[in-house]
PDB file of C-alpha atoms in Angstrom:
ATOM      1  CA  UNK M 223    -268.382 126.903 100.197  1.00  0.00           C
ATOM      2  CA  UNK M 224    -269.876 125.539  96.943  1.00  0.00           C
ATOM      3  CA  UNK M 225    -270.400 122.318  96.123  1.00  0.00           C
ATOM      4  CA  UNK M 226    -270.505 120.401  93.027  1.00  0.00           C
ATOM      5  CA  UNK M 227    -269.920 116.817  90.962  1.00  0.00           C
ATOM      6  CA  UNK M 228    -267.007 115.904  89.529  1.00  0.00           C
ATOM      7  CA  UNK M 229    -266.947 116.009  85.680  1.00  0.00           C
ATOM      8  CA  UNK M 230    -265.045 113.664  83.629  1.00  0.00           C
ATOM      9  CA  UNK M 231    -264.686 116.646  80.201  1.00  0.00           C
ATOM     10  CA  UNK M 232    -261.774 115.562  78.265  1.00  0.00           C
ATOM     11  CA  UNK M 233    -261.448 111.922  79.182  1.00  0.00           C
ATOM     12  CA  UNK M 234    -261.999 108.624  78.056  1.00  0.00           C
ATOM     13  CA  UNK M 235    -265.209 107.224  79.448  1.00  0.00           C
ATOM     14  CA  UNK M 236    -266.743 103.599  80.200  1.00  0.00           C
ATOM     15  CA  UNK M 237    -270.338 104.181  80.661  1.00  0.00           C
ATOM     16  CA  UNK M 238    -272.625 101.294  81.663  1.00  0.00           C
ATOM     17  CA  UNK M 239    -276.067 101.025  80.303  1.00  0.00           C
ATOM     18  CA  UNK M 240    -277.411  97.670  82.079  1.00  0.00           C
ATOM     19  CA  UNK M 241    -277.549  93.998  81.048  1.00  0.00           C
ATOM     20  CA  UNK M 242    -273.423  93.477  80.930  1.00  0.00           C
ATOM     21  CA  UNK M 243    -273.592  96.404  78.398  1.00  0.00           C
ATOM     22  CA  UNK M 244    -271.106  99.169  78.266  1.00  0.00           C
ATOM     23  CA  UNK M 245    -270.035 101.765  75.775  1.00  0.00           C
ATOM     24  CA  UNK M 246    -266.350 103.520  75.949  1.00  0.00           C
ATOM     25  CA  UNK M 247    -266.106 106.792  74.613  1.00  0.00           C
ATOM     26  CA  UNK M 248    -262.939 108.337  73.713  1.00  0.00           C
ATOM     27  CA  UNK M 249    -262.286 111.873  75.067  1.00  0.00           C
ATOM     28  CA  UNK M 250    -264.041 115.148  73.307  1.00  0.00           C
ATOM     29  CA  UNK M 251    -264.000 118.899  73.760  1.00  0.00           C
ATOM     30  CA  UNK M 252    -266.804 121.150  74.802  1.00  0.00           C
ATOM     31  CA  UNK M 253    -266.270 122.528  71.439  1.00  0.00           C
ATOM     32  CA  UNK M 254    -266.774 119.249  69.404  1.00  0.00           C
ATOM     33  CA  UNK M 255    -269.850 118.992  71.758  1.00  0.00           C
ATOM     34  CA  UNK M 256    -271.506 121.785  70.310  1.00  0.00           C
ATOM     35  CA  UNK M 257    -270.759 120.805  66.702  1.00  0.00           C
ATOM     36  CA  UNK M 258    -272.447 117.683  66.939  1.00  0.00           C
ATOM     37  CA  UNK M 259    -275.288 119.404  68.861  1.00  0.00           C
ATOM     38  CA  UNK M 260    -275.424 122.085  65.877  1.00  0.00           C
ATOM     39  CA  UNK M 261    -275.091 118.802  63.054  1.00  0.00           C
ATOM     40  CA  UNK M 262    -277.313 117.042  64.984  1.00  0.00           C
ATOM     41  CA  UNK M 263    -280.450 119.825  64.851  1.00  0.00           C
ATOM     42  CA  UNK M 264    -279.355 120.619  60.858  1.00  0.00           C
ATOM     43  CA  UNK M 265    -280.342 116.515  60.108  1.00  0.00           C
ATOM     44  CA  UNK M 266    -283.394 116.403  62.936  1.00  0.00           C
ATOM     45  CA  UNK M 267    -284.885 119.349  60.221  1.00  0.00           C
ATOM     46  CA  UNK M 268    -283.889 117.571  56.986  1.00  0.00           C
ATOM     47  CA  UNK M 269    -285.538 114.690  58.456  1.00  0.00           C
ATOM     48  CA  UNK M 270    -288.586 115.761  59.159  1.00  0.00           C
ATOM     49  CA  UNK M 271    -291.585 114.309  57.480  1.00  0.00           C
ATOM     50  CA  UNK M 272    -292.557 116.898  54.378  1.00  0.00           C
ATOM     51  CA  UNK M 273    -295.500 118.290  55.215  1.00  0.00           C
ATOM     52  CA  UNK M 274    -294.208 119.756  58.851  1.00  0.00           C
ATOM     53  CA  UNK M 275    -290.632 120.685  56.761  1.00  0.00           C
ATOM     54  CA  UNK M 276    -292.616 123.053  55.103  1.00  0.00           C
ATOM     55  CA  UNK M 277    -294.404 124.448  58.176  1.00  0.00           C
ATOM     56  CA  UNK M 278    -291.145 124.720  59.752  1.00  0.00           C
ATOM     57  CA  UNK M 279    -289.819 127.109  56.224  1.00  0.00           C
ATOM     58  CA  UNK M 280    -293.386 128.696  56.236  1.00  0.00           C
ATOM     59  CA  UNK M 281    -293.904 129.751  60.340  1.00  0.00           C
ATOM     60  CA  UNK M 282    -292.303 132.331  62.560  1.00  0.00           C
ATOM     61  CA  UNK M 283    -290.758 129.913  65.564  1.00  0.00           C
ATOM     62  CA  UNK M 284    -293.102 131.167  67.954  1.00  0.00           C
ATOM     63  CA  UNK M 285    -296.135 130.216  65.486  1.00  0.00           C
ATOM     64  CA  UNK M 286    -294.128 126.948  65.108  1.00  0.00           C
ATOM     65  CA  UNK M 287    -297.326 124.281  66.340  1.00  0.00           C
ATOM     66  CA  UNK M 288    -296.591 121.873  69.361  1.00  0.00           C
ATOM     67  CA  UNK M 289    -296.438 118.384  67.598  1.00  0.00           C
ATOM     68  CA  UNK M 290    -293.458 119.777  65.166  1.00  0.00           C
ATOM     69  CA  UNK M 291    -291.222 120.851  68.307  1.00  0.00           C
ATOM     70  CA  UNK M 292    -291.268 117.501  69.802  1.00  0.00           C
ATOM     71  CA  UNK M 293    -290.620 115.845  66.567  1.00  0.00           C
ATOM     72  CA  UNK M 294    -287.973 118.330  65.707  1.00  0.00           C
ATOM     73  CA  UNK M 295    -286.816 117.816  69.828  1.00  0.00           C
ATOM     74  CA  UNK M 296    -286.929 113.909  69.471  1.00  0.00           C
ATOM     75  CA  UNK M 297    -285.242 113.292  65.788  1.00  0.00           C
ATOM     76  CA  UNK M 298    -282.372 115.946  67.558  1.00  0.00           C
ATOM     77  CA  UNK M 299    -281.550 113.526  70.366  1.00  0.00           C
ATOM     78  CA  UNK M 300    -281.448 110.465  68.569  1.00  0.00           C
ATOM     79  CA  UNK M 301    -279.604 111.926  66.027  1.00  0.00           C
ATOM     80  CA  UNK M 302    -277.164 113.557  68.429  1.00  0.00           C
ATOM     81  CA  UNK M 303    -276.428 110.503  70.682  1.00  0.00           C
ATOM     82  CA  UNK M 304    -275.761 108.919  66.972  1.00  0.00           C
ATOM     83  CA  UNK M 305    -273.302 111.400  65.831  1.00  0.00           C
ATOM     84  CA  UNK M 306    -271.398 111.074  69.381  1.00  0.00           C
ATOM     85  CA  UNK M 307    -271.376 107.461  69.727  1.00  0.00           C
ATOM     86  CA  UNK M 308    -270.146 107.327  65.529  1.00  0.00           C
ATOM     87  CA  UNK M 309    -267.405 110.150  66.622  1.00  0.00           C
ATOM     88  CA  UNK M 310    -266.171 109.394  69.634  1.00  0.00           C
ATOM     89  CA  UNK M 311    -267.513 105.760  70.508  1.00  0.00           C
ATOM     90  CA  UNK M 312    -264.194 103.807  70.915  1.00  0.00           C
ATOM     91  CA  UNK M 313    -266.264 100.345  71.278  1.00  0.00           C
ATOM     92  CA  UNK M 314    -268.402  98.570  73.418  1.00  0.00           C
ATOM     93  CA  UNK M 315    -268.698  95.080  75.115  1.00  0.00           C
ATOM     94  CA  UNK M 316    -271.719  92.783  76.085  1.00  0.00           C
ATOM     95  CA  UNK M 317    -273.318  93.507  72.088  1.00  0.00           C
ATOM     96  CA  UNK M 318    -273.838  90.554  70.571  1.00  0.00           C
ATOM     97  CA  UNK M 319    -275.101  89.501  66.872  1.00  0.00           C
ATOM     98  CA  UNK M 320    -277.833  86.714  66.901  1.00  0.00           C
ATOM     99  CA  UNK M 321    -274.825  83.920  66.391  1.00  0.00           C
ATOM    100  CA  UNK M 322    -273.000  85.175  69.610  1.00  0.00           C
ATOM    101  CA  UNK M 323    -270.151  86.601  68.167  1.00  0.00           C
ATOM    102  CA  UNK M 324    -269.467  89.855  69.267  1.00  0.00           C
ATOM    103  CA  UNK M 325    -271.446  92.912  67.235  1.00  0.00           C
ATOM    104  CA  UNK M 326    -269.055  95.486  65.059  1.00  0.00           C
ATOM    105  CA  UNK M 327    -269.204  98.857  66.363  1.00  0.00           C
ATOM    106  CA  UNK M 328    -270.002 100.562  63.208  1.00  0.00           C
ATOM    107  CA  UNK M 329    -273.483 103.232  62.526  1.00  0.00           C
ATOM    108  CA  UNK M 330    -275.323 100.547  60.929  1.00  0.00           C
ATOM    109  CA  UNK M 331    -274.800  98.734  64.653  1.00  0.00           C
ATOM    110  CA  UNK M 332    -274.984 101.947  66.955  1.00  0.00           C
ATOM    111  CA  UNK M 333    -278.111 102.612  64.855  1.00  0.00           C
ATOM    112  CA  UNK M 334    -280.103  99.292  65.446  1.00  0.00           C
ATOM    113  CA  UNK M 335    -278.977  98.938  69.022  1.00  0.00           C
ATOM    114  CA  UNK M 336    -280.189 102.669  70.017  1.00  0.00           C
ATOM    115  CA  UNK M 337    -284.037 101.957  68.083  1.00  0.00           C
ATOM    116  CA  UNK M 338    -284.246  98.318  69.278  1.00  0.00           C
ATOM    117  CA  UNK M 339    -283.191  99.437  73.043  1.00  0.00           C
ATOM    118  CA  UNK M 340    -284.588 102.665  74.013  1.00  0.00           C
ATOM    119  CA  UNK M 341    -284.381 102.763  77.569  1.00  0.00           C
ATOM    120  CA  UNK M 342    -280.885 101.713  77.652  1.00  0.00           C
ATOM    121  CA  UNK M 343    -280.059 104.800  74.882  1.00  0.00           C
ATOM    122  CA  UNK M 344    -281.678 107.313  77.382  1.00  0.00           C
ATOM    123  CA  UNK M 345    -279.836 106.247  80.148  1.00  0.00           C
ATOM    124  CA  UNK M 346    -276.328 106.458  77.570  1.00  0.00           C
ATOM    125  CA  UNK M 347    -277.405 110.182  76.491  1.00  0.00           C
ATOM    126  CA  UNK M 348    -277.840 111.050  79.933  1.00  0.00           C
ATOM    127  CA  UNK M 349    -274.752 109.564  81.384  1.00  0.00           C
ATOM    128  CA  UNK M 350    -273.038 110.682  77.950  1.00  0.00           C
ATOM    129  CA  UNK M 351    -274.070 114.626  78.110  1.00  0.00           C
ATOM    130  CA  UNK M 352    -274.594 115.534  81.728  1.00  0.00           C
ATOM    131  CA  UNK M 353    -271.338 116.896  81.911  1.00  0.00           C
ATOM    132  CA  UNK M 354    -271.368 118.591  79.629  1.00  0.00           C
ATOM    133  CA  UNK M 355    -274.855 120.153  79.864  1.00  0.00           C
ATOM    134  CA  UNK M 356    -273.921 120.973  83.990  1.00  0.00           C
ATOM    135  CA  UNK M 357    -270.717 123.100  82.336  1.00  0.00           C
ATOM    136  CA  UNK M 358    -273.499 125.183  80.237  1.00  0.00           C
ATOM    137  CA  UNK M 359    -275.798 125.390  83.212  1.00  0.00           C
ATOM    138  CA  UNK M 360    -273.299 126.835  85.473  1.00  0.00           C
ATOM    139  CA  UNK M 361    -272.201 129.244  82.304  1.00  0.00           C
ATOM    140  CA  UNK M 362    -268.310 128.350  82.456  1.00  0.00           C
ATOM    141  CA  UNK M 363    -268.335 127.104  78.923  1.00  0.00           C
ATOM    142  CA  UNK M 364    -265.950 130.004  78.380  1.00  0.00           C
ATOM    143  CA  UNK M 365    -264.032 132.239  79.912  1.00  0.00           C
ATOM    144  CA  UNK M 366    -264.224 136.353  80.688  1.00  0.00           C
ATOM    145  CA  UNK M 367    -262.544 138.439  78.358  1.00  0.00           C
ATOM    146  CA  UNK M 368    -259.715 140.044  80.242  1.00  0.00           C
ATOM    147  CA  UNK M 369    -261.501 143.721  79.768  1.00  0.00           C
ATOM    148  CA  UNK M 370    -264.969 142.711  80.650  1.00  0.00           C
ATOM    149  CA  UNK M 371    -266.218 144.919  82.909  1.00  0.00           C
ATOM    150  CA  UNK M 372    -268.377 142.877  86.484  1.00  0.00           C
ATOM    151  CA  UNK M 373    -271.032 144.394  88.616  1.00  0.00           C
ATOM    152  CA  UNK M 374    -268.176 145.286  90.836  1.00  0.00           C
ATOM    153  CA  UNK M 375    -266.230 147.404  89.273  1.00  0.00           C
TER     154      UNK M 375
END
């Protein structure tokens, strides 16, 4: 018997981040997954700083230094969780603006929240990808092609 946790892929999500704050996400494929993913790496690069954009045109990737993978690996996942929550964020409650009205959910918003609150945007990315990254993990993002062949037989 094999075990494993339920996965909410194509539905609409409320996803709690602490503090009476919650974000509701609308429903998305595995597909539009990896398009933001691939978006999100293509702006992490045009956003790096110039001098390690050049090292990044000028070195093979496994000359690629230390310091420029993590910034590459850091700009990806803020970017990413951007993209998603602009995409497919329906709304969320408990955001306030400094008068107490409730914030617009708009990018200039989802933007300030996710750099003034970091802890609380790690916790959304997590809760946000994990199921998708367990689909990938247990390689079932697709299906066999009816004539591939298996070790048996």
């Amino acid at each position: 018997m094999a075990l494993r946790l339920s996965r909410s892929i194509g539905e609409n999500r409320r996803i709690e981040v602490g503090y009476g704050v919650a974000f509701l996400i609308g429903s998305f494929t595995f597909a539009e997954y990896k398009e933001v993913e691939s978006t999100a790496m293509r702006l992490a690069r045009a956003t790096l700083p110039p001098a390690m954009a050049m090292d990044v045109e000028a070195l093979d990737d496994e000359d690629m230094p230390v310091e420029i993978e993590d910034t590459t690996r850091g700009l990806f996942a803020s970017k990413q969780l951007s993209l998603m929550l602009r995409r497919f964020g329906v709304g969320w409650e408990g955001v306030e603006m400094e008068d107490g009205t409730a914030a617009p959910f708009d990018g200039e918003a989802i933007d300030q929240f996710l750099s003034m609150y970091p802890g609380a945007a790690l916790l959304l990315q997590q809760s946000l990808l994990s199921p998708y990254i367990a689909v990938v993990s247990e390689g079932k993002s697709s299906a066999l092609l009816p004539d591939t062949g298996t070790p048996e037989g």
